[in-house]
């Protein structure tokens, strides 16, 4: 009896198995007949969808909806990385701004703030390195988004917001959570936020220039020396920050700033006015672009295009000083023969004094023409006594801009030589010598470039 029961049980399980296989086959045949091979569609989860599904981002979503950015971040045509502030972060911001809610923030301001949290492209946490990132918030120049600084050693952004969660994947990008709303920053704010500029911040503070570089009604380009640059500067001078007066620091720091926003792509070689002044004129800064960007021949731009609300910052590896008329010649290879002559005539100290001096500076080509005319090989064939009267004939007392010149004669530091100046159709000296570049301002005078050497 037991064997019959066992055999019956086995037969029942075989029958059930066969029926099951038959059901599967019929179902598959039915599916094949329907012609529908596609999987069931999944619900899209864009950045906006994920934020909307999380109650801790309700204020962020409300802000996006208020300015119409919710649809943009729901677009699957682009990819974004969003640093998403929590409700607590927004609540703290409203308190900081002393407003009761989002409605008290103008839409253009809110749009700028929200886009300041968005970067183009998908960036997982392991792709984010310490450095500057360009947001989608418009900067002062078209095509340049406002920058923010990420310090991955501390997971801080702009020394303000901490990254608390990472790599929330959406169909159109990545979300990283932050604990504070980031605000677009001025040039001063950027310097404060990056520890590599702490020496610059100390100098700006002592010179009482923080307010000026915070001015959002103005526009600046700042060449910002790093801490290493300042350490080298103090070592070379044998001083500390405390040894420098407010006036000295102000002149030096303002020499690193120009009155316009100039991104790296627009930097050109030449002389440009800075915010540092002498004799009511802007002191000139020399920029070279061959093999990199160099200021006054030896300070190199090492990082570019940190975009602030009121300008652009480029980092440099050496502090630059307002130049004397001698320094202007030294920093320009086109004046190397002139520099040799000034050194041999022992006039460096005299022309590095307080002045003011107006120097008509002959180029190397001008000296080469003189050497050919005199049938000599170079400066070595001339004595100090030969060179001194020639060089002094190129120097006029005072800080005389080209626009201040008029037809007439001008005495020089060579008592035996007076220059005949004509300003009709350009500035000429002694009828045959042309001023080919003018108004290179130094701290103790001004330089005009000429194409021939003046002979007493």
CSV table of N, CA, C and O in Angstrom, one decimal, residues 83-194:
chain,number,residue,atom,x,y,z
A,83,UNK,N,24.7,70.7,-6.2
A,83,UNK,CA,25.0,70.7,-4.8
A,83,UNK,C,23.7,71.3,-4.1
A,83,UNK,O,23.5,72.5,-4.1
A,84,UNK,N,23.0,70.3,-3.6
A,84,UNK,CA,21.6,70.6,-3.1
A,84,UNK,C,21.5,71.0,-1.6
A,84,UNK,O,21.8,70.1,-0.8
A,85,UNK,N,21.1,72.2,-1.3
A,85,UNK,CA,21.0,72.6,0.1
A,85,UNK,C,19.7,72.0,0.7
A,85,UNK,O,18.7,72.0,0.0
A,86,UNK,N,19.8,71.6,1.9
A,86,UNK,CA,18.6,71.0,2.6
A,86,UNK,C,17.7,72.2,3.1
A,86,UNK,O,18.0,73.3,3.0
A,87,UNK,N,16.5,71.8,3.6
A,87,UNK,CA,15.6,72.7,4.2
A,87,UNK,C,16.3,73.5,5.3
A,87,UNK,O,16.1,74.8,5.4
A,88,UNK,N,17.0,72.8,6.1
A,88,UNK,CA,17.7,73.6,7.2
A,88,UNK,C,18.7,74.6,6.7
A,88,UNK,O,18.8,75.7,7.2
A,89,UNK,N,19.3,74.3,5.6
A,89,UNK,CA,20.2,75.2,4.9
A,89,UNK,C,19.5,76.5,4.5
A,89,UNK,O,20.0,77.6,4.6
A,90,UNK,N,18.3,76.3,3.8
A,90,UNK,CA,17.6,77.4,3.4
A,90,UNK,C,17.0,78.2,4.5
A,90,UNK,O,16.9,79.4,4.5
A,91,UNK,N,16.6,77.5,5.6
A,91,UNK,CA,16.0,78.2,6.7
A,91,UNK,C,17.1,79.1,7.3
A,91,UNK,O,16.9,80.3,7.7
A,92,UNK,N,18.4,78.6,7.4
A,92,UNK,CA,19.5,79.4,7.9
A,92,UNK,C,19.7,80.6,7.0
A,92,UNK,O,20.1,81.7,7.5
A,93,UNK,N,19.6,80.4,5.7
A,93,UNK,CA,19.8,81.5,4.8
A,93,UNK,C,18.8,82.6,5.0
A,93,UNK,O,19.2,83.8,5.0
A,94,UNK,N,17.5,82.2,5.1
A,94,UNK,CA,16.5,83.3,5.3
A,94,UNK,C,16.8,84.1,6.6
A,94,UNK,O,16.6,85.3,6.6
A,95,UNK,N,17.2,83.4,7.6
A,95,UNK,CA,17.6,84.1,8.8
A,95,UNK,C,18.8,85.0,8.6
A,95,UNK,O,18.8,86.2,9.0
A,96,UNK,N,19.8,84.5,7.9
A,96,UNK,CA,21.0,85.3,7.5
A,96,UNK,C,20.6,86.6,6.7
A,96,UNK,O,21.2,87.7,7.0
A,97,UNK,N,19.7,86.4,5.8
A,97,UNK,CA,19.3,87.6,5.0
A,97,UNK,C,18.2,88.4,5.6
A,97,UNK,O,17.8,89.5,5.1
A,98,UNK,N,17.7,88.0,6.8
A,98,UNK,CA,16.7,88.7,7.5
A,98,UNK,C,15.4,88.9,6.7
A,98,UNK,O,14.9,90.0,6.6
A,99,UNK,N,15.0,87.8,6.1
A,99,UNK,CA,13.8,87.8,5.3
A,99,UNK,C,12.9,86.7,5.8
A,99,UNK,O,13.4,85.7,6.4
A,100,UNK,N,11.6,86.8,5.5
A,100,UNK,CA,10.7,85.8,6.1
A,100,UNK,C,10.5,84.6,5.2
A,100,UNK,O,10.0,83.5,5.7
A,101,UNK,N,10.8,84.7,3.9
A,101,UNK,CA,10.6,83.6,3.0
A,101,UNK,C,11.1,83.9,1.7
A,101,UNK,O,11.7,84.9,1.4
A,102,UNK,N,10.9,82.9,0.8
A,102,UNK,CA,11.5,83.0,-0.6
A,102,UNK,C,10.9,84.2,-1.4
A,102,UNK,O,11.5,84.8,-2.2
A,103,UNK,N,9.6,84.5,-1.0
A,103,UNK,CA,9.0,85.6,-1.8
A,103,UNK,C,9.6,87.0,-1.5
A,103,UNK,O,9.4,87.9,-2.3
A,104,UNK,N,10.4,87.0,-0.5
A,104,UNK,CA,11.1,88.3,-0.2
A,104,UNK,C,12.5,88.4,-0.9
A,104,UNK,O,13.1,89.5,-0.9
A,105,UNK,N,12.8,87.4,-1.7
A,105,UNK,CA,14.1,87.4,-2.5
A,105,UNK,C,13.7,87.6,-3.9
A,105,UNK,O,12.9,86.9,-4.5
A,106,UNK,N,14.2,88.7,-4.6
A,106,UNK,CA,13.9,88.9,-6.0
A,106,UNK,C,14.3,87.8,-6.8
A,106,UNK,O,15.3,87.1,-6.6
A,107,UNK,N,13.5,87.5,-7.9
A,107,UNK,CA,13.7,86.4,-8.7
A,107,UNK,C,15.1,86.3,-9.4
A,107,UNK,O,15.7,85.3,-9.5
A,108,UNK,N,15.6,87.5,-9.8
A,108,UNK,CA,16.9,87.5,-10.4
A,108,UNK,C,18.0,87.1,-9.4
A,108,UNK,O,19.0,86.4,-9.8
A,109,UNK,N,17.9,87.5,-8.2
A,109,UNK,CA,18.9,87.2,-7.2
A,109,UNK,C,18.7,85.7,-6.9
A,109,UNK,O,19.8,85.0,-6.8
A,110,UNK,N,17.5,85.2,-6.7
A,110,UNK,CA,17.3,83.8,-6.4
A,110,UNK,C,17.8,82.9,-7.5
A,110,UNK,O,18.4,81.9,-7.3
A,111,UNK,N,17.6,83.3,-8.7
A,111,UNK,CA,18.1,82.6,-9.9
A,111,UNK,C,19.6,82.4,-9.9
A,111,UNK,O,20.1,81.3,-10.1
A,112,UNK,N,20.3,83.6,-9.6
A,112,UNK,CA,21.7,83.6,-9.6
A,112,UNK,C,22.2,82.6,-8.5
A,112,UNK,O,23.2,81.9,-8.7
A,113,UNK,N,21.6,82.7,-7.3
A,113,UNK,CA,22.0,81.8,-6.2
A,113,UNK,C,21.8,80.3,-6.5
A,113,UNK,O,22.6,79.5,-6.3
A,114,UNK,N,20.6,80.0,-7.0
A,114,UNK,CA,20.3,78.6,-7.4
A,114,UNK,C,21.3,78.1,-8.4
A,114,UNK,O,21.8,76.9,-8.3
A,115,UNK,N,21.5,78.8,-9.5
A,115,UNK,CA,22.4,78.4,-10.5
A,115,UNK,C,23.9,78.3,-10.0
A,115,UNK,O,24.7,77.6,-10.6
A,116,UNK,N,24.2,79.0,-9.0
A,116,UNK,CA,25.5,78.9,-8.4
A,116,UNK,C,25.8,77.6,-7.8
A,116,UNK,O,26.9,77.2,-7.4
A,117,UNK,N,24.7,76.8,-7.6
A,117,UNK,CA,24.9,75.4,-7.0
A,117,UNK,C,24.9,74.3,-8.1
A,117,UNK,O,24.9,73.1,-7.8
A,118,UNK,N,24.9,74.8,-9.4
A,118,UNK,CA,24.8,73.8,-10.5
A,118,UNK,C,26.0,73.9,-11.4
A,118,UNK,O,26.5,75.0,-11.8
A,119,UNK,N,26.6,72.7,-11.7
A,119,UNK,CA,27.7,72.6,-12.6
A,119,UNK,C,27.3,71.8,-13.8
A,119,UNK,O,26.5,70.8,-13.7
A,120,UNK,N,27.8,72.1,-15.0
A,120,UNK,CA,27.4,71.3,-16.2
A,120,UNK,C,28.2,70.0,-16.2
A,120,UNK,O,29.3,69.9,-15.8
A,121,UNK,N,27.4,68.9,-16.5
A,121,UNK,CA,28.0,67.6,-16.6
A,121,UNK,C,27.8,66.8,-15.3
A,121,UNK,O,27.5,67.4,-14.2
A,122,UNK,N,28.0,65.5,-15.4
A,122,UNK,CA,27.8,64.6,-14.2
A,122,UNK,C,29.1,64.4,-13.5
A,122,UNK,O,30.1,63.9,-14.2
A,123,UNK,N,29.3,64.8,-12.3
A,123,UNK,CA,30.5,64.7,-11.6
A,123,UNK,C,30.3,63.9,-10.3
A,123,UNK,O,29.7,64.4,-9.3
A,124,UNK,N,30.7,62.6,-10.3
A,124,UNK,CA,30.6,61.8,-9.1
A,124,UNK,C,31.6,62.3,-8.1
A,124,UNK,O,32.6,63.1,-8.5
A,125,UNK,N,31.5,62.0,-6.9
A,125,UNK,CA,32.4,62.5,-5.8
A,125,UNK,C,33.8,62.2,-6.1
A,125,UNK,O,34.7,63.0,-5.8
A,126,UNK,N,34.1,61.0,-6.7
A,126,UNK,CA,35.5,60.7,-6.9
A,126,UNK,C,36.1,61.4,-8.1
A,126,UNK,O,37.3,61.3,-8.4
A,127,UNK,N,35.3,62.2,-8.8
A,127,UNK,CA,35.8,63.0,-9.9
A,127,UNK,C,36.0,64.5,-9.5
A,127,UNK,O,36.6,65.3,-10.2
A,128,UNK,N,35.6,64.8,-8.2
A,128,UNK,CA,35.8,66.2,-7.7
A,128,UNK,C,37.1,66.3,-7.0
A,128,UNK,O,37.3,65.6,-6.0
A,129,UNK,N,37.9,67.2,-7.4
A,129,UNK,CA,39.2,67.5,-6.8
A,129,UNK,C,39.2,68.9,-6.2
A,129,UNK,O,38.4,69.7,-6.5
A,130,UNK,N,40.1,69.1,-5.3
A,130,UNK,CA,40.2,70.4,-4.7
A,130,UNK,C,40.6,71.4,-5.8
A,130,UNK,O,41.5,71.2,-6.6
A,131,UNK,N,39.8,72.5,-5.8
A,131,UNK,CA,40.1,73.5,-6.9
A,131,UNK,C,38.8,74.3,-7.2
A,131,UNK,O,37.8,74.2,-6.5
A,132,UNK,N,38.8,75.1,-8.2
A,132,UNK,CA,37.7,76.0,-8.6
A,132,UNK,C,36.9,75.3,-9.7
A,132,UNK,O,37.4,74.6,-10.6
A,133,UNK,N,35.6,75.5,-9.6
A,133,UNK,CA,34.6,75.0,-10.5
A,133,UNK,C,33.7,76.1,-11.0
A,133,UNK,O,33.4,77.1,-10.3
A,134,UNK,N,33.4,76.1,-12.3
A,134,UNK,CA,32.5,77.1,-12.9
A,134,UNK,C,31.1,76.7,-12.8
A,134,UNK,O,30.7,75.6,-13.3
A,135,UNK,N,30.3,77.5,-12.2
A,135,UNK,CA,28.8,77.3,-12.1
A,135,UNK,C,28.1,77.8,-13.3
A,135,UNK,O,28.6,78.4,-14.2
A,136,UNK,N,26.8,77.5,-13.3
A,136,UNK,CA,25.9,78.0,-14.4
A,136,UNK,C,25.4,79.4,-14.1
A,136,UNK,O,24.6,80.0,-14.9
A,137,UNK,N,25.8,80.0,-12.9
A,137,UNK,CA,25.4,81.4,-12.6
A,137,UNK,C,26.2,82.3,-13.4
A,137,UNK,O,27.5,82.2,-13.4
A,138,UNK,N,25.6,83.3,-14.1
A,138,UNK,CA,26.3,84.2,-14.9
A,138,UNK,C,27.3,85.1,-14.2
A,138,UNK,O,27.0,85.7,-13.2
A,139,UNK,N,28.5,85.2,-14.7
A,139,UNK,CA,29.5,86.1,-14.2
A,139,UNK,C,29.5,87.4,-14.9
A,139,UNK,O,28.6,87.7,-15.7
A,140,UNK,N,30.4,88.3,-14.6
A,140,UNK,CA,30.4,89.6,-15.2
A,140,UNK,C,30.8,89.7,-16.6
A,140,UNK,O,30.6,90.7,-17.3
A,141,UNK,N,31.3,88.6,-17.2
A,141,UNK,CA,31.7,88.5,-18.6
A,141,UNK,C,30.8,87.4,-19.2
A,141,UNK,O,30.7,86.3,-18.7
A,142,UNK,N,30.3,87.7,-20.4
A,142,UNK,CA,29.5,86.7,-21.1
A,142,UNK,C,30.3,85.4,-21.3
A,142,UNK,O,31.4,85.5,-21.8
A,143,UNK,N,29.6,84.3,-21.0
A,143,UNK,CA,30.3,83.0,-21.2
A,143,UNK,C,31.1,82.5,-20.1
A,143,UNK,O,31.7,81.4,-20.2
A,144,UNK,N,31.2,83.3,-19.0
A,144,UNK,CA,32.0,82.9,-17.8
A,144,UNK,C,31.1,82.8,-16.6
A,144,UNK,O,30.6,83.8,-16.1
A,145,UNK,N,30.9,81.6,-16.1
A,145,UNK,CA,30.1,81.4,-14.9
A,145,UNK,C,30.8,81.7,-13.6
A,145,UNK,O,32.1,81.6,-13.6
A,146,UNK,N,30.1,82.1,-12.6
A,146,UNK,CA,30.7,82.4,-11.3
A,146,UNK,C,31.4,81.1,-10.8
A,146,UNK,O,30.9,80.0,-10.9
A,147,UNK,N,32.5,81.3,-10.1
A,147,UNK,CA,33.3,80.2,-9.6
A,147,UNK,C,33.0,79.9,-8.2
A,147,UNK,O,32.7,80.8,-7.4
A,148,UNK,N,33.2,78.7,-7.8
A,148,UNK,CA,33.3,78.3,-6.4
A,148,UNK,C,34.4,77.4,-6.1
A,148,UNK,O,34.9,76.8,-7.0
A,149,UNK,N,34.9,77.4,-4.8
A,149,UNK,CA,36.1,76.7,-4.5
A,149,UNK,C,35.8,75.5,-3.6
A,149,UNK,O,35.1,75.6,-2.5
A,150,UNK,N,36.2,74.3,-4.1
A,150,UNK,CA,35.9,73.1,-3.3
A,150,UNK,C,37.2,72.6,-2.7
A,150,UNK,O,38.3,72.5,-3.3
A,151,UNK,N,37.2,72.4,-1.4
A,151,UNK,CA,38.3,71.9,-0.6
A,151,UNK,C,38.0,70.4,-0.2
A,151,UNK,O,37.2,70.2,0.8
A,152,UNK,N,38.4,69.5,-1.0
A,152,UNK,CA,38.0,68.1,-0.7
A,152,UNK,C,38.6,67.5,0.6
A,152,UNK,O,38.2,66.5,1.1
A,153,UNK,N,39.7,68.2,1.1
A,153,UNK,CA,40.3,67.7,2.4
A,153,UNK,C,39.3,67.9,3.5
A,153,UNK,O,39.4,67.1,4.5
A,154,UNK,N,38.5,68.9,3.4
A,154,UNK,CA,37.5,69.2,4.4
A,154,UNK,C,36.1,69.0,4.0
A,154,UNK,O,35.1,69.2,4.7
A,155,UNK,N,35.9,68.7,2.7
A,155,UNK,CA,34.6,68.6,2.0
A,155,UNK,C,33.8,69.9,2.1
A,155,UNK,O,32.6,69.9,2.3
A,156,UNK,N,34.5,71.0,2.1
A,156,UNK,CA,33.9,72.3,2.2
A,156,UNK,C,33.9,73.0,0.9
A,156,UNK,O,34.8,72.9,0.1
A,157,UNK,N,32.8,73.8,0.6
A,157,UNK,CA,32.8,74.6,-0.6
A,157,UNK,C,32.7,76.1,-0.1
A,157,UNK,O,31.9,76.5,0.7
A,158,UNK,N,33.7,76.9,-0.7
A,158,UNK,CA,33.8,78.3,-0.3
A,158,UNK,C,34.0,78.5,1.2
A,158,UNK,O,33.6,79.6,1.7
A,159,UNK,N,34.5,77.5,1.8
A,159,UNK,CA,34.7,77.6,3.3
A,159,UNK,C,33.4,77.9,4.0
A,159,UNK,O,33.4,78.5,5.1
A,160,UNK,N,32.3,77.5,3.4
A,160,UNK,CA,31.0,77.9,3.9
A,160,UNK,C,30.1,76.6,4.0
A,160,UNK,O,29.5,76.4,5.1
A,161,UNK,N,29.9,75.9,2.9
A,161,UNK,CA,29.0,74.8,2.9
A,161,UNK,C,29.7,73.5,2.9
A,161,UNK,O,30.7,73.3,2.2
A,162,UNK,N,29.3,72.5,3.8
A,162,UNK,CA,29.9,71.2,3.9
A,162,UNK,C,29.1,70.2,3.0
A,162,UNK,O,27.9,70.2,3.1
A,163,UNK,N,29.8,69.4,2.3
A,163,UNK,CA,29.2,68.3,1.6
A,163,UNK,C,28.9,67.2,2.6
A,163,UNK,O,29.8,66.6,3.2
A,164,UNK,N,27.6,66.9,2.7
A,164,UNK,CA,27.2,65.9,3.7
A,164,UNK,C,26.8,64.5,3.2
A,164,UNK,O,26.7,63.6,3.9
A,165,UNK,N,26.4,64.5,1.9
A,165,UNK,CA,26.1,63.2,1.2
A,165,UNK,C,26.4,63.4,-0.3
A,165,UNK,O,26.3,64.5,-0.8
A,166,UNK,N,26.8,62.3,-0.9
A,166,UNK,CA,27.2,62.4,-2.3
A,166,UNK,C,26.6,61.3,-3.1
A,166,UNK,O,26.0,60.3,-2.7
A,167,UNK,N,26.7,61.5,-4.5
A,167,UNK,CA,26.4,60.5,-5.5
A,167,UNK,C,25.0,60.0,-5.5
A,167,UNK,O,24.8,58.8,-5.6
A,168,UNK,N,24.1,60.9,-5.3
A,168,UNK,CA,22.6,60.6,-5.6
A,168,UNK,C,22.4,60.7,-7.1
A,168,UNK,O,22.4,61.8,-7.6
A,169,UNK,N,22.2,59.5,-7.7
A,169,UNK,CA,22.2,59.5,-9.2
A,169,UNK,C,20.8,59.8,-9.7
A,169,UNK,O,19.8,59.3,-9.2
A,170,UNK,N,20.7,60.6,-10.7
A,170,UNK,CA,19.5,60.9,-11.4
A,170,UNK,C,19.7,60.6,-12.9
A,170,UNK,O,20.8,60.3,-13.3
A,171,UNK,N,18.6,60.6,-13.6
A,171,UNK,CA,18.7,60.2,-15.0
A,171,UNK,C,19.5,61.3,-15.8
A,171,UNK,O,20.0,61.0,-16.9
A,172,UNK,N,19.5,62.5,-15.3
A,172,UNK,CA,20.2,63.6,-16.0
A,172,UNK,C,21.3,64.2,-15.1
A,172,UNK,O,21.6,65.4,-15.3
A,173,UNK,N,21.9,63.4,-14.2
A,173,UNK,CA,23.0,64.0,-13.5
A,173,UNK,C,23.2,63.4,-12.1
A,173,UNK,O,22.7,62.3,-11.8
A,174,UNK,N,23.9,64.2,-11.2
A,174,UNK,CA,24.2,63.8,-9.9
A,174,UNK,C,23.9,64.8,-8.9
A,174,UNK,O,24.0,66.0,-9.2
A,175,UNK,N,23.4,64.4,-7.7
A,175,UNK,CA,23.1,65.3,-6.6
A,175,UNK,C,24.1,65.0,-5.5
A,175,UNK,O,24.3,63.9,-5.1
A,176,UNK,N,24.7,66.1,-4.9
A,176,UNK,CA,25.5,66.0,-3.7
A,176,UNK,C,24.8,67.0,-2.7
A,176,UNK,O,24.4,68.1,-3.1
A,177,UNK,N,24.6,66.6,-1.5
A,177,UNK,CA,23.9,67.3,-0.5
A,177,UNK,C,24.8,68.2,0.3
A,177,UNK,O,25.9,67.8,0.7
A,178,UNK,N,24.4,69.5,0.5
A,178,UNK,CA,25.2,70.4,1.3
A,178,UNK,C,24.4,71.0,2.4
A,178,UNK,O,23.2,71.0,2.3
A,179,UNK,N,25.1,71.5,3.5
A,179,UNK,CA,24.4,71.9,4.7
A,179,UNK,C,24.2,73.4,4.8
A,179,UNK,O,23.7,73.9,5.8
A,180,UNK,N,24.6,74.1,3.7
A,180,UNK,CA,24.4,75.6,3.7
A,180,UNK,C,24.2,76.1,2.3
A,180,UNK,O,24.8,75.5,1.4
A,181,UNK,N,23.4,77.1,2.1
A,181,UNK,CA,23.2,77.7,0.8
A,181,UNK,C,24.5,78.5,0.5
A,181,UNK,O,24.9,79.3,1.3
A,182,UNK,N,25.0,78.3,-0.7
A,182,UNK,CA,26.2,79.1,-1.1
A,182,UNK,C,25.7,80.4,-1.8
A,182,UNK,O,24.7,80.5,-2.5
A,183,UNK,N,26.5,81.5,-1.5
A,183,UNK,CA,26.2,82.8,-2.1
A,183,UNK,C,27.3,83.2,-3.0
A,183,UNK,O,28.5,83.0,-2.7
A,184,UNK,N,26.9,83.8,-4.2
A,184,UNK,CA,28.0,84.2,-5.1
A,184,UNK,C,28.9,85.2,-4.4
A,184,UNK,O,28.5,86.0,-3.6
A,185,UNK,N,30.2,85.1,-4.8
A,185,UNK,CA,31.2,85.8,-4.0
A,185,UNK,C,31.9,86.9,-4.8
A,185,UNK,O,32.2,86.8,-6.0
A,186,UNK,N,32.3,88.0,-4.0
A,186,UNK,CA,33.2,89.0,-4.6
A,186,UNK,C,34.6,88.6,-4.6
A,186,UNK,O,35.0,87.5,-4.2
A,187,UNK,N,35.5,89.4,-5.2
A,187,UNK,CA,36.9,89.1,-5.2
A,187,UNK,C,37.5,88.9,-3.8
A,187,UNK,O,38.2,88.0,-3.5
A,188,UNK,N,37.1,89.8,-2.9
A,188,UNK,CA,37.6,89.7,-1.5
A,188,UNK,C,37.1,88.3,-0.9
A,188,UNK,O,37.9,87.6,-0.2
A,189,UNK,N,35.8,88.0,-1.1
A,189,UNK,CA,35.3,86.8,-0.6
A,189,UNK,C,36.1,85.5,-1.1
A,189,UNK,O,36.4,84.6,-0.3
A,190,UNK,N,36.4,85.6,-2.4
A,190,UNK,CA,37.2,84.4,-2.9
A,190,UNK,C,38.6,84.3,-2.3
A,190,UNK,O,39.0,83.2,-2.0
A,191,UNK,N,39.2,85.4,-2.0
A,191,UNK,CA,40.5,85.4,-1.4
A,191,UNK,C,40.4,84.8,0.0
A,191,UNK,O,41.2,84.0,0.4
A,192,UNK,N,39.4,85.2,0.7
A,192,UNK,CA,39.1,84.7,2.1
A,192,UNK,C,38.8,83.2,2.1
A,192,UNK,O,39.3,82.5,3.0
A,193,UNK,N,38.1,82.7,1.1
A,193,UNK,CA,37.7,81.3,1.1
A,193,UNK,C,38.8,80.4,0.7
A,193,UNK,O,38.6,79.2,1.0
A,194,UNK,N,39.9,80.8,0.1
A,194,UNK,CA,41.0,79.9,-0.3
A,194,UNK,C,42.2,80.1,0.7
A,194,UNK,O,42.8,81.2,0.6
